[in-house]
Short mmCIF file of C-alpha atoms and ligand atoms in Angstrom, two decimals:
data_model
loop_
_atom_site.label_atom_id
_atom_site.label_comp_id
_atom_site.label_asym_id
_atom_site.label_seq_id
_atom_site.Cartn_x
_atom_site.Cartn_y
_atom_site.Cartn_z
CA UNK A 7 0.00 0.00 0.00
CA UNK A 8 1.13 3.86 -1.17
CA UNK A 9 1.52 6.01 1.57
CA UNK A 10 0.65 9.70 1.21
CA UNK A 11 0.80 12.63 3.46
CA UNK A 12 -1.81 15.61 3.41
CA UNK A 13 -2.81 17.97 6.23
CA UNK A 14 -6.60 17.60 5.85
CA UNK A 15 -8.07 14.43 4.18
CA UNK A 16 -11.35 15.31 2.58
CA UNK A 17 -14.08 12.82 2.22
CA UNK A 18 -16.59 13.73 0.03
CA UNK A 19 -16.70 16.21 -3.33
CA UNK A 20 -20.32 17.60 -2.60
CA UNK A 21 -20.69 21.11 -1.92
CA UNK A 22 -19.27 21.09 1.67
CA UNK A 23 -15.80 19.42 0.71
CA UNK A 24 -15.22 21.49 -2.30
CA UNK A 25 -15.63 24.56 -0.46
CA UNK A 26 -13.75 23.08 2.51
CA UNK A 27 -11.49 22.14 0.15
CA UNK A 28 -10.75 25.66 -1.15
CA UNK A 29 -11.15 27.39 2.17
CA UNK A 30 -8.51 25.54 3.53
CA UNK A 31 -6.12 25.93 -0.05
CA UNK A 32 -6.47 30.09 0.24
CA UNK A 33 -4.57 29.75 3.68
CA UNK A 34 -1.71 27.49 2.39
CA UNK A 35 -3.19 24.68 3.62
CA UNK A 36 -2.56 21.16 1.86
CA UNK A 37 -5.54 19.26 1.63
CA UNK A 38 -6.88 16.07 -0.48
CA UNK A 39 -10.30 15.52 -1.40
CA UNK A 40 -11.57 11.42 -2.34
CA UNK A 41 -15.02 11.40 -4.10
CA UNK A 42 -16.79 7.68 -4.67
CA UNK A 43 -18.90 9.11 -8.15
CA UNK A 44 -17.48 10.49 -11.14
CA UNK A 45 -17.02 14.37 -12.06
CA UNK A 46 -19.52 14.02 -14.60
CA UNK A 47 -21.99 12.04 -11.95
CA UNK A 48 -21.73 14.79 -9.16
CA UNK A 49 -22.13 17.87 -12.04
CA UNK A 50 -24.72 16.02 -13.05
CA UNK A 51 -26.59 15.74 -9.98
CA UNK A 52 -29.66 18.00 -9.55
CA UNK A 53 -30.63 19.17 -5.96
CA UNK A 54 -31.10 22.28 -4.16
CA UNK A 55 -31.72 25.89 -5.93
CA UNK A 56 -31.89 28.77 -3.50
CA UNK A 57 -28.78 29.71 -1.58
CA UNK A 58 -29.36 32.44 1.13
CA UNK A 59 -27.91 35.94 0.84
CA UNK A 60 -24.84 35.27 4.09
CA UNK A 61 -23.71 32.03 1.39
CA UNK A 62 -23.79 34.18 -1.79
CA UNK A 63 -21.51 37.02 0.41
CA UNK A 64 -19.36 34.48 1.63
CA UNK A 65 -19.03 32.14 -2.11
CA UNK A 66 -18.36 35.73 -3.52
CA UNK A 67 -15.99 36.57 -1.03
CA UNK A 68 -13.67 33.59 -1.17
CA UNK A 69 -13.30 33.84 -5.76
CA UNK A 70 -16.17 31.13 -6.09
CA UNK A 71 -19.41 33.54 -6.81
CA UNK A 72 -18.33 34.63 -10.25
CA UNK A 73 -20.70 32.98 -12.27
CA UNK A 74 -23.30 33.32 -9.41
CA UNK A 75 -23.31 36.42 -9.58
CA UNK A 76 -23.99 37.15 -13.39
CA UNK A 77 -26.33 34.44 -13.84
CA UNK A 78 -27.92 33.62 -10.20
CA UNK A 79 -31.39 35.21 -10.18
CA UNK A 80 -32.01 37.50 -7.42
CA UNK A 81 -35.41 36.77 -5.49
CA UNK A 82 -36.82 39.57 -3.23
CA UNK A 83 -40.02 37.59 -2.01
CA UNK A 84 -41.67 34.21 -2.50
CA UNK A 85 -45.32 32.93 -2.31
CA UNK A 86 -47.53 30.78 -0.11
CA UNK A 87 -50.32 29.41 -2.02
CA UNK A 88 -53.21 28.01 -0.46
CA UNK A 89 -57.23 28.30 -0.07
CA UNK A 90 -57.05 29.18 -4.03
CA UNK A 91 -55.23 32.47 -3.46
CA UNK A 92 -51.41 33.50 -3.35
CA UNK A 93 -49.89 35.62 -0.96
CA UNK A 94 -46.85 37.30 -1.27
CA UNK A 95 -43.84 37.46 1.61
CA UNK A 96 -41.62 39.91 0.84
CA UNK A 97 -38.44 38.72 2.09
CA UNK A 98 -36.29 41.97 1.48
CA UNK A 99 -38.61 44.17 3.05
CA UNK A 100 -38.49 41.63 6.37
CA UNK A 101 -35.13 41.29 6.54
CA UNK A 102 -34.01 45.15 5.43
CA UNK A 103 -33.04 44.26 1.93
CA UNK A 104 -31.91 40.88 1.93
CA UNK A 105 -32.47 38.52 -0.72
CA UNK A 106 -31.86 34.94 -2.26
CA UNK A 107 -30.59 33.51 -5.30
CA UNK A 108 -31.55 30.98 -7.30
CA UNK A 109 -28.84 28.68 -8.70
CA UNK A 110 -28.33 25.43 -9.36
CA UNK A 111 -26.51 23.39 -6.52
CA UNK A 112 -25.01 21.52 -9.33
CA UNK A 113 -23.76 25.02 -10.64
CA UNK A 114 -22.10 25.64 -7.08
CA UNK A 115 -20.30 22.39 -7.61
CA UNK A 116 -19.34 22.67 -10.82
CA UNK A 117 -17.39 26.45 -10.09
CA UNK A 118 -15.90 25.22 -6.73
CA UNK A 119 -14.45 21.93 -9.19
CA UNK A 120 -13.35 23.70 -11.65
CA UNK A 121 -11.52 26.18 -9.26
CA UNK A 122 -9.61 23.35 -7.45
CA UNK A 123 -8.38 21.61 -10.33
CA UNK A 124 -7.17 24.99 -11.95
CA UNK A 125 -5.29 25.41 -8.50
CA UNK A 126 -3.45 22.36 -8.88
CA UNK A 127 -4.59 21.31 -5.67
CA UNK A 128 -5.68 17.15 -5.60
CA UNK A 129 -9.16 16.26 -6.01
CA UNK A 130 -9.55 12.70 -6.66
CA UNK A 131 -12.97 10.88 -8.48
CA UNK A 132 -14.16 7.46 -8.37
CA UNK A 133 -12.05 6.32 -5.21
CA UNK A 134 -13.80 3.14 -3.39
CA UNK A 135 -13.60 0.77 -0.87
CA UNK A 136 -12.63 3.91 1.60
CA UNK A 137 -11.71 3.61 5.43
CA UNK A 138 -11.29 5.68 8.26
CA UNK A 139 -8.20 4.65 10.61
CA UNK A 140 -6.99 6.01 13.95
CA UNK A 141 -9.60 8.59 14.24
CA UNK A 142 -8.81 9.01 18.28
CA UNK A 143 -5.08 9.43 17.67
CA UNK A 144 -2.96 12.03 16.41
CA UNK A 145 -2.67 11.00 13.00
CA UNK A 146 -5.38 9.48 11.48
CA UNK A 147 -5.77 7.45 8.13
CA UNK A 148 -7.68 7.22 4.86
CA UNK A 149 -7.26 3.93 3.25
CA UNK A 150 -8.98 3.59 0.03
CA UNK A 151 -8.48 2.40 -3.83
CA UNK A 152 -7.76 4.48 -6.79
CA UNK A 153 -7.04 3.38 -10.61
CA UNK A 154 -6.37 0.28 -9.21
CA UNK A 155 -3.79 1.11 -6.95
CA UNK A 156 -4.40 0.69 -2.92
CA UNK A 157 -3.36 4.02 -1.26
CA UNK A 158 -3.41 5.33 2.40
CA UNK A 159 -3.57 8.86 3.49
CA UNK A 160 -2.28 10.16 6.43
CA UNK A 161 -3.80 13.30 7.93
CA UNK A 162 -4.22 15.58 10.92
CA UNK A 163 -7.41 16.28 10.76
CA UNK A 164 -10.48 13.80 8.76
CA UNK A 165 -13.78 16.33 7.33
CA UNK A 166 -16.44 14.05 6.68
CA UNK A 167 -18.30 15.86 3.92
CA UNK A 168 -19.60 12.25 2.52
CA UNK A 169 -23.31 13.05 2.90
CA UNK A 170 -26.39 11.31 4.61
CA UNK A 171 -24.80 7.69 3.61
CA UNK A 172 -21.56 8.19 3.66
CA UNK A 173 -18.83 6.49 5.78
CA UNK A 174 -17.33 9.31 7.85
CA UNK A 175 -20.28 9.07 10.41
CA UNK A 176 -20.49 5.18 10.10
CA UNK A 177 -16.66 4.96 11.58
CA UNK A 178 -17.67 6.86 14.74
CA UNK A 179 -17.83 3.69 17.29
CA UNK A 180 -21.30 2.88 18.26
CA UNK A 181 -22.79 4.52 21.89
CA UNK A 182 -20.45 8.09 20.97
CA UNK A 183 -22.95 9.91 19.23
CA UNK A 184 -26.47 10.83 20.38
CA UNK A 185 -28.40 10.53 17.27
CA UNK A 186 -32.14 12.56 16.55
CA UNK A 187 -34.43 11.91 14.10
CA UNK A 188 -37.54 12.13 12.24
CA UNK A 189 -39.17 10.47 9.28
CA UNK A 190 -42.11 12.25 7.40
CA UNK A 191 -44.79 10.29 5.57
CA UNK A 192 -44.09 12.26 2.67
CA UNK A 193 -41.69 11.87 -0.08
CA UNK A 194 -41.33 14.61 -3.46
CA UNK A 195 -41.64 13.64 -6.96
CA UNK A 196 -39.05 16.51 -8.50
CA UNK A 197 -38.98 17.68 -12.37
CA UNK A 198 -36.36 19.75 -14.11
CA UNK A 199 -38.34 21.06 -17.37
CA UNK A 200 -37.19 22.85 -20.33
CA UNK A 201 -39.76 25.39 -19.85
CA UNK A 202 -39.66 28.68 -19.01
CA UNK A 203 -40.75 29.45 -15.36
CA UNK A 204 -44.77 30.10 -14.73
CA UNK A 205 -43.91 32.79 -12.31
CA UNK A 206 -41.68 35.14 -11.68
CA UNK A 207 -41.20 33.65 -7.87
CA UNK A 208 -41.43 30.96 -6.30
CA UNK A 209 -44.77 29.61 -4.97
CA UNK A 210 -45.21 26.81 -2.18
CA UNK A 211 -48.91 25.26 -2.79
CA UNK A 212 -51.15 23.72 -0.07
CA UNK A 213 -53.56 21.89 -1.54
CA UNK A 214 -55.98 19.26 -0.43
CA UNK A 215 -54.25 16.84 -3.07
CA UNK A 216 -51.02 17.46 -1.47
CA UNK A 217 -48.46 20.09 -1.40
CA UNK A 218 -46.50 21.23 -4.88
CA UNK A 219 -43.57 23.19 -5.19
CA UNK A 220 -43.23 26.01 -8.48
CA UNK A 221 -39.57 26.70 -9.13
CA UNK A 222 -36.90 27.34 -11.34
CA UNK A 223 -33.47 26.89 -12.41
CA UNK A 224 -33.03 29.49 -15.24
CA UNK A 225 -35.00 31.55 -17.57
CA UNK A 226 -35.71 28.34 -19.65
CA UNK A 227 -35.22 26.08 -17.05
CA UNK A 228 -38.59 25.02 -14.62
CA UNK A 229 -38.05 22.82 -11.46
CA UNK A 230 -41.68 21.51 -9.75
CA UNK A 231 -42.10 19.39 -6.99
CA UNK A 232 -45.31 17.27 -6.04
CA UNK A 233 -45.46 15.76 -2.61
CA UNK A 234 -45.58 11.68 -3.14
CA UNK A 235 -45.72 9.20 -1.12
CA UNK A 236 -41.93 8.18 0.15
CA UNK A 237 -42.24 5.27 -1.92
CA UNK A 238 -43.68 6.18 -4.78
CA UNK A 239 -42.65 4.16 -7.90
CA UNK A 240 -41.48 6.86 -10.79
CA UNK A 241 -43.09 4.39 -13.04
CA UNK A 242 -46.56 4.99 -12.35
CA UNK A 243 -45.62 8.59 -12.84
CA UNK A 244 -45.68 9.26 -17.31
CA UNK A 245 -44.95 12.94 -17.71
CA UNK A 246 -48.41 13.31 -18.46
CA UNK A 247 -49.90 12.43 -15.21
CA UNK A 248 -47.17 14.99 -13.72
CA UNK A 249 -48.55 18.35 -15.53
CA UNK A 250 -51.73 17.42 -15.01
CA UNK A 251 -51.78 16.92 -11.07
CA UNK A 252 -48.93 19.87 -10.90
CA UNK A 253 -52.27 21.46 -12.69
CA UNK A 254 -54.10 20.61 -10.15
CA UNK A 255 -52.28 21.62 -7.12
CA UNK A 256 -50.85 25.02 -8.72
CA UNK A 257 -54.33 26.14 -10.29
CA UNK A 258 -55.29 29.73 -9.83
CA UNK A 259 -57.69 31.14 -11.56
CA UNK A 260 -56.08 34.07 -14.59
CA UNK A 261 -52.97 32.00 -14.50
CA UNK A 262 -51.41 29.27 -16.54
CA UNK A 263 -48.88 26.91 -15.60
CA UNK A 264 -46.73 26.47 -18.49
CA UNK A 265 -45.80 22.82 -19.81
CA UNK A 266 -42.79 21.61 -21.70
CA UNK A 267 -40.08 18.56 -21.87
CA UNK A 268 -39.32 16.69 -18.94
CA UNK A 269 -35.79 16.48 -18.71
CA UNK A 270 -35.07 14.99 -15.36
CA UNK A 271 -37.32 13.52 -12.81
CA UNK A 272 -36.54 11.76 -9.23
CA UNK A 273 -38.38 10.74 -5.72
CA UNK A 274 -36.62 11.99 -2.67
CA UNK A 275 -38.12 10.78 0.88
CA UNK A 276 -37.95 13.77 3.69
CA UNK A 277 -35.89 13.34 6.99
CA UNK A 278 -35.49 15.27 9.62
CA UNK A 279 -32.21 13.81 11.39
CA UNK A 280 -28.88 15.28 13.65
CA UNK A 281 -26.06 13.53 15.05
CA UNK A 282 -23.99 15.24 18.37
CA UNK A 283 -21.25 15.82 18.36
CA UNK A 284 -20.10 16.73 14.87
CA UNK A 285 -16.62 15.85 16.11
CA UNK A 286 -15.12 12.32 16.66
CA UNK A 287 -11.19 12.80 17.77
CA UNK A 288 -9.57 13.97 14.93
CA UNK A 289 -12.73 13.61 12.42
CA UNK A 290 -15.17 16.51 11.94
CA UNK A 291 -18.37 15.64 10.33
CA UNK A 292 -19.93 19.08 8.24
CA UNK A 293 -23.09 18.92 6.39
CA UNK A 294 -25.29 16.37 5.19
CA UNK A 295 -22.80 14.14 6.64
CA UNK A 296 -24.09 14.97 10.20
CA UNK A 297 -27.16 16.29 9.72
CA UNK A 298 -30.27 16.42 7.39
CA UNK A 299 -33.51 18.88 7.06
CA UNK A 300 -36.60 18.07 4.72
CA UNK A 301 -36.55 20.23 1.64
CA UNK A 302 -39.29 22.04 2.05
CA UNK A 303 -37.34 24.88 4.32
CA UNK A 304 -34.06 25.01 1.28
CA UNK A 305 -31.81 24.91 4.21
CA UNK A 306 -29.67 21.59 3.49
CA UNK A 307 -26.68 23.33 1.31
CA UNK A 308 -26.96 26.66 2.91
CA UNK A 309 -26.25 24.56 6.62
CA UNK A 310 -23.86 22.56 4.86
CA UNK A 311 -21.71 25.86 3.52
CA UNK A 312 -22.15 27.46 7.05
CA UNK A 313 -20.55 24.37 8.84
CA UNK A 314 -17.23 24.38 6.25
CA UNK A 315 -16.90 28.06 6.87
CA UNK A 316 -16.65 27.49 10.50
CA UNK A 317 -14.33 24.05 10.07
CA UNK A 318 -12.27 25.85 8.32
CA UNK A 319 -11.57 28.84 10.19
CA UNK A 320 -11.22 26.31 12.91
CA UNK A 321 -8.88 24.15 11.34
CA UNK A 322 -6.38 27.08 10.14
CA UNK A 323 -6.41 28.45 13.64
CA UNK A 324 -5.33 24.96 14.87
CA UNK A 325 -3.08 23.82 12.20
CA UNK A 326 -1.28 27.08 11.82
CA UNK A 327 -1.12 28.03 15.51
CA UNK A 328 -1.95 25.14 17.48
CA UNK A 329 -4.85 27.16 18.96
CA UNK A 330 -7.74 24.14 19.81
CA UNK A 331 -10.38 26.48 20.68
CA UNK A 332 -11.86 26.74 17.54
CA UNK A 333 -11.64 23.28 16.99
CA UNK A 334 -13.35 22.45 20.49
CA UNK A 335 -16.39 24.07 20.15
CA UNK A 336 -16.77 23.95 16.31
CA UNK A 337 -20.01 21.57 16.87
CA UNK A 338 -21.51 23.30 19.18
CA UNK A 339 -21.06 26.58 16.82
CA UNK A 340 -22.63 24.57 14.64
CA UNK A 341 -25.46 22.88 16.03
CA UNK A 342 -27.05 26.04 17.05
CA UNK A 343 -27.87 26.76 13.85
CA UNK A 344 -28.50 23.56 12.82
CA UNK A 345 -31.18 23.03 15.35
CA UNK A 346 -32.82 26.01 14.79
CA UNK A 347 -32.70 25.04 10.84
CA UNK A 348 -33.99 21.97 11.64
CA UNK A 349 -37.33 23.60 13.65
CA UNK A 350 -37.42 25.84 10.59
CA UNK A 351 -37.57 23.11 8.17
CA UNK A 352 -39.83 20.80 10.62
CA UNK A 353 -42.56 23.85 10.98
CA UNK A 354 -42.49 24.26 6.90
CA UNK A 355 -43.36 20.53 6.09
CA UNK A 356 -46.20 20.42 8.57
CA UNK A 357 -47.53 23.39 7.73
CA UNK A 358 -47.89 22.18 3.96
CA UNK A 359 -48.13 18.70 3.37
CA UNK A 360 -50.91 17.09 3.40
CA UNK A 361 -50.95 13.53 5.65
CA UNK A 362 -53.26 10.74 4.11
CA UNK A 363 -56.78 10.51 6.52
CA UNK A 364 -55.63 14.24 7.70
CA UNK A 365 -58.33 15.17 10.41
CA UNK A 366 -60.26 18.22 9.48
CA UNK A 367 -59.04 19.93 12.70
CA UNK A 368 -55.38 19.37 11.43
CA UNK A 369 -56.27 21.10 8.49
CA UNK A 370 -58.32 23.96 9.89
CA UNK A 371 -54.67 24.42 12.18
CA UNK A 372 -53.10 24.21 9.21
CA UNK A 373 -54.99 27.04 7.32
CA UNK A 374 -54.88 29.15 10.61
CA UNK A 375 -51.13 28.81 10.51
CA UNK A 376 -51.00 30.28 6.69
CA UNK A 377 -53.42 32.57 7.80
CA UNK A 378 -51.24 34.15 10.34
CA UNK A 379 -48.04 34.17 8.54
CA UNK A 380 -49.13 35.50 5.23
CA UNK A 381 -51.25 38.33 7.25
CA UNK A 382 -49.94 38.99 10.63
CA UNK A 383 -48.15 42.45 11.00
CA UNK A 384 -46.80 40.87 14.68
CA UNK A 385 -45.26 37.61 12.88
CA UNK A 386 -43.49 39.98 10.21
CA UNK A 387 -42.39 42.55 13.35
CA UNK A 388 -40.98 39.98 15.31
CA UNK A 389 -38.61 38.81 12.51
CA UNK A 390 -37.10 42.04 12.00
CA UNK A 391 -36.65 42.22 15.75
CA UNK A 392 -34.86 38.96 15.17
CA UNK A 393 -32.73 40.10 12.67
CA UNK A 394 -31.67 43.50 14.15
CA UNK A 395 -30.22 41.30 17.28
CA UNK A 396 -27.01 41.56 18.10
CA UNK A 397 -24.98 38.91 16.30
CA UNK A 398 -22.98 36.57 18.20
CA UNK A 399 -20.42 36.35 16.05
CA UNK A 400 -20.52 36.85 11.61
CA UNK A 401 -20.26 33.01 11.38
CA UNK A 402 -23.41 32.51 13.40
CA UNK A 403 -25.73 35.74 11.77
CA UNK A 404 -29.23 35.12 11.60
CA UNK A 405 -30.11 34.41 7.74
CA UNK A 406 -33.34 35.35 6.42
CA UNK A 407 -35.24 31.86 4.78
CA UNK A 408 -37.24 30.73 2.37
CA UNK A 409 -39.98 32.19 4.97
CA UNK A 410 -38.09 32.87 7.95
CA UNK A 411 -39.02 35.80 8.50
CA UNK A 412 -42.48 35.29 9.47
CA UNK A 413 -44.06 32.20 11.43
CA UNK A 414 -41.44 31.32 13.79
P1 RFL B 508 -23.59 15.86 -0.62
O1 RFL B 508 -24.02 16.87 -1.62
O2 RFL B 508 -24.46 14.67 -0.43
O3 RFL B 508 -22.12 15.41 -1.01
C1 RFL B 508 -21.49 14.29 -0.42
C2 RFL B 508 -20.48 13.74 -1.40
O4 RFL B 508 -19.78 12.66 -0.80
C3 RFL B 508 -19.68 11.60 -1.74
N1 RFL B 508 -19.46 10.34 -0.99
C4 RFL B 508 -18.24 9.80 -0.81
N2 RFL B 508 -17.04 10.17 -1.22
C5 RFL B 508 -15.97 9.40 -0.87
N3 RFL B 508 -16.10 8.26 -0.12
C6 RFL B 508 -17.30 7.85 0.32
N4 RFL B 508 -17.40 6.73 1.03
C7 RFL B 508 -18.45 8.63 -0.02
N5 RFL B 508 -19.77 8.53 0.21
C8 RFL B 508 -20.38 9.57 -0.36
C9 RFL B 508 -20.97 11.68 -2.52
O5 RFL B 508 -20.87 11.04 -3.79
C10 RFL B 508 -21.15 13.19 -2.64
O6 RFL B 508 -20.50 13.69 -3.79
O7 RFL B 508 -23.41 16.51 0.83
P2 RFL B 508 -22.97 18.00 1.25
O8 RFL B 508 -21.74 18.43 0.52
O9 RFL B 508 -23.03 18.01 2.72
O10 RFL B 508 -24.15 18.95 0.68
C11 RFL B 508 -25.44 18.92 1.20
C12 RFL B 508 -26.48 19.25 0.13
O11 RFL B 508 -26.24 18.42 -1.00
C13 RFL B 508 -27.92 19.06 0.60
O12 RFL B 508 -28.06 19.51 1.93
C14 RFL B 508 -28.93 19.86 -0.28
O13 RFL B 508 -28.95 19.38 -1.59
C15 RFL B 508 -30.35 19.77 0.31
N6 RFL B 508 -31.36 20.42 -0.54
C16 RFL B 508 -31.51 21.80 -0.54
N7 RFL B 508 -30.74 22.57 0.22
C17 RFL B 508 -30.85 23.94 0.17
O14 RFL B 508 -30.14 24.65 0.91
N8 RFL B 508 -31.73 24.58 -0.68
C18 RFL B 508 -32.56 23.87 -1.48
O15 RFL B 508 -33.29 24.47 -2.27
C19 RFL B 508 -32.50 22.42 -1.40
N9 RFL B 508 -33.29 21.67 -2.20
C20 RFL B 508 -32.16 19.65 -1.39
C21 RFL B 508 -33.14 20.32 -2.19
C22 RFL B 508 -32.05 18.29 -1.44
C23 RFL B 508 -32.89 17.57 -2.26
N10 RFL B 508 -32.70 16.19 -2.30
C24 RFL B 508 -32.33 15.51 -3.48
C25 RFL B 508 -32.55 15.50 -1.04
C26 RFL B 508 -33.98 19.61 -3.02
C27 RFL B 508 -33.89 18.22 -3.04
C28 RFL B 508 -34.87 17.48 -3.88
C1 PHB B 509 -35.43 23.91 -5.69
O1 PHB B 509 -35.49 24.83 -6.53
O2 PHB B 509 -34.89 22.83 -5.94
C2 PHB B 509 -36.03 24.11 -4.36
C3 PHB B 509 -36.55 25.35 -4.02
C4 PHB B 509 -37.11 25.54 -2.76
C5 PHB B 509 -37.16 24.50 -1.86
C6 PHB B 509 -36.62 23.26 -2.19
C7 PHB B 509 -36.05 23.07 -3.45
O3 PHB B 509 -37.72 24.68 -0.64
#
């Protein structure tokens, strides 16, 4: 076995290890990043579209927001659709003139690649058979396979960026971490059409046939979700049968819901689910990796970017100047926001989804809670009091969401 030598193994090329990745590179850090899939799997890979206005400062900050910024489009509000009417929040008015952009995760991904490979810096794809070694001592191990060739990398530090089912948090022994979760009954059927967007914001649907989701990706590029059943088999799903109940669940009278090739389309269950602490010795867990939020709240990525801006101003602090109090309470830095992400997220999916046999008292709660965030004055005051807070510190600022601003 090849023995190599690196200062911070990365584990995982998703959007938290790439930017980890080239965090850690700007401070003359050496770093190594193992994927499992292919480049042209994970820039392939279609998943979240909204990043939040601290992530878009902080990509354009550290050289990755070029492209974002010329062809991200800039949303000031959303809307909540339900009882047959819309209702706008205006997100930059609650939050004194913040916004959020729509672009592609995939997008992100493809920038922060291209960036590290232009830097020289080693990124490689389609590793297997990895292995975490020595995690509790002083220099732990990678072991994995590459072109053939069995390799081991020897690190200080181990970021798990490998997702929900990744190994990083599978190597913690069992008993170490307290683990907290929730499954949702729900799962959502997801299209990417080539078809310019319906409207000019997005537009979360409750309706009696179950929630839908209007978004977009680009100009000419529409992205719809339909809550399903977790299960649901994609088969029983011909694009047909897709417009017509996105139809359905989007209808509003004067308004037409534009149609057009389906060029991608996927199930995705919902999970609510955390793992504490994000730390194990010498491995730090950051994003999906360690924790995961239903979609309905577009808080996955932005958590996941928040946590890598934090591990890494942790990990230069330590690995430059031996200082471990950045490292030490990196999870619970994390977790606060995490948590309160994860309430966020929680409150959005109840609010909207519809559960099979719901109870007509459920639902009436239900419409009283749309009620009162698309109307209340006090809901939309109390967020900007939120927001005008004193900040702890930059790296924990409260972000205005999807619909933070009112509700919570
Ligand atoms: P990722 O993106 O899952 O990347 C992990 C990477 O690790 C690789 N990997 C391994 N590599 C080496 N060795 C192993 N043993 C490995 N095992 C796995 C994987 O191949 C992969 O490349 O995790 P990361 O970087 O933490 O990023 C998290 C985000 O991807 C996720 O939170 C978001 O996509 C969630 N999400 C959304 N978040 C938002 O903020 N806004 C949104 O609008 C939003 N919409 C969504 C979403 C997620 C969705 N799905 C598919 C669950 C919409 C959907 C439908
Ligand atoms: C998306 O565009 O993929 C998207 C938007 C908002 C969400 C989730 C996903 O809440």
């Amino acid at each position: 076995m090849r023995s190599e030598r690196t200062q911070v193994g990365i584990v995982g090329a998703g959007p938290a290890g790439l930017l980890l990745g080239h965090l850690l590179q700007r401070e003359g850090i050496d770093t190594m990043i193992l994927e499992l899939r292919s480049r042209a799997y994970v820039e392939a890979r279609i998943r979240a579209g909204v990043v939040e206005h601290g992530v878009v400062g902080l990509l354009e900050e550290v050289g990755a927001g070029e492209r974002l910024r010329r062809e991200g489009l800039v949303h000031r509000g959303i809307e909540l659709q339900f009882a047959g009417e819309r209702h706008r929040i205006p997100l930059s008015d609650l939050t004194g003139g913040k916004t959020i952009v729509i672009y592609g995760q995939t997008e992100i991904v493809k920038d922060l690649i291209r960036l590290r490979l232009d830097s020289g810096a080693p990124l490689r794809f389609e590793v297997s058979d990895v292995s975490l070694h020595g995690l509790d001592r002083e220099r732990p191990a990678i072991r994995y396979r590459h072109g053939g060739e069995e390799l081991e990398l020897v690190c200080d530090v181990v970021a798990g960026c490998d997702g929900f089912h990744g190994i990083s948090r599978a190597s913690i022994p069992p008993g170490f971490l307290s683990e907290f979760s929730r499954e949702y009954p729900y799962g959502w059927l997801g299209i990417l059409a080539a078809v310019a967007p319906s409207n000019d914001e997005l537009v979360y649907a409750h309706h009696e046939r179950g929630f839908a989701l209007l978004s977009l990706r680009s100009p000419t590029l529409s992205r719809l979700y339909l809550q399903c059943r977790p299960d649901e088999d994609l088969a029983r799903w011909p694009d047909e049968r897709i417009w017509e109940e996105l139809q359905l669940r989007l209808a509003l009278p004067g308004w037409t819901l534009r149609e057009g090739p389906i060029l991608e389309k996927g199930v995705t269950g919902m999970r609510s689910y955390v793992c504490e602490p994000m730390r194990y010795g010498m491995l730090f867990l950051a994003g999906d990796a360690a924790h995961i939020v239903p979609p309905t709240g577009a808080k996955g990525l932005n958590l996941a970017l928040h946590d890598v801006r934090l591990l890494a101003e942790s990990l230069v602090d330590f690995l430059g100047s031996g200082r471990t109090s950045g490292i030490d309470s990196y999870s619970d830095r994390c977790l606060r926001r995490v948590w309160r992400a994860e309430h966020f997220s929680w409150w959005m999916t109840q609010m909207l989804h519809r559960p099979e046999n719901q109870e007509p008292f459920d639902l009436r709660l239900q419409l009283a809670q749309l009620r009162y965030v698309t109307s209340s004055e006090a809901a939309a005051t109390v967020a900007r009091g939120e927001l005008r807070r004193p900040l702890v510190s930059p790296a924990v600022e409260e972000e205005p969401t999807t619909l933070g601003c009112a509700g919570r």
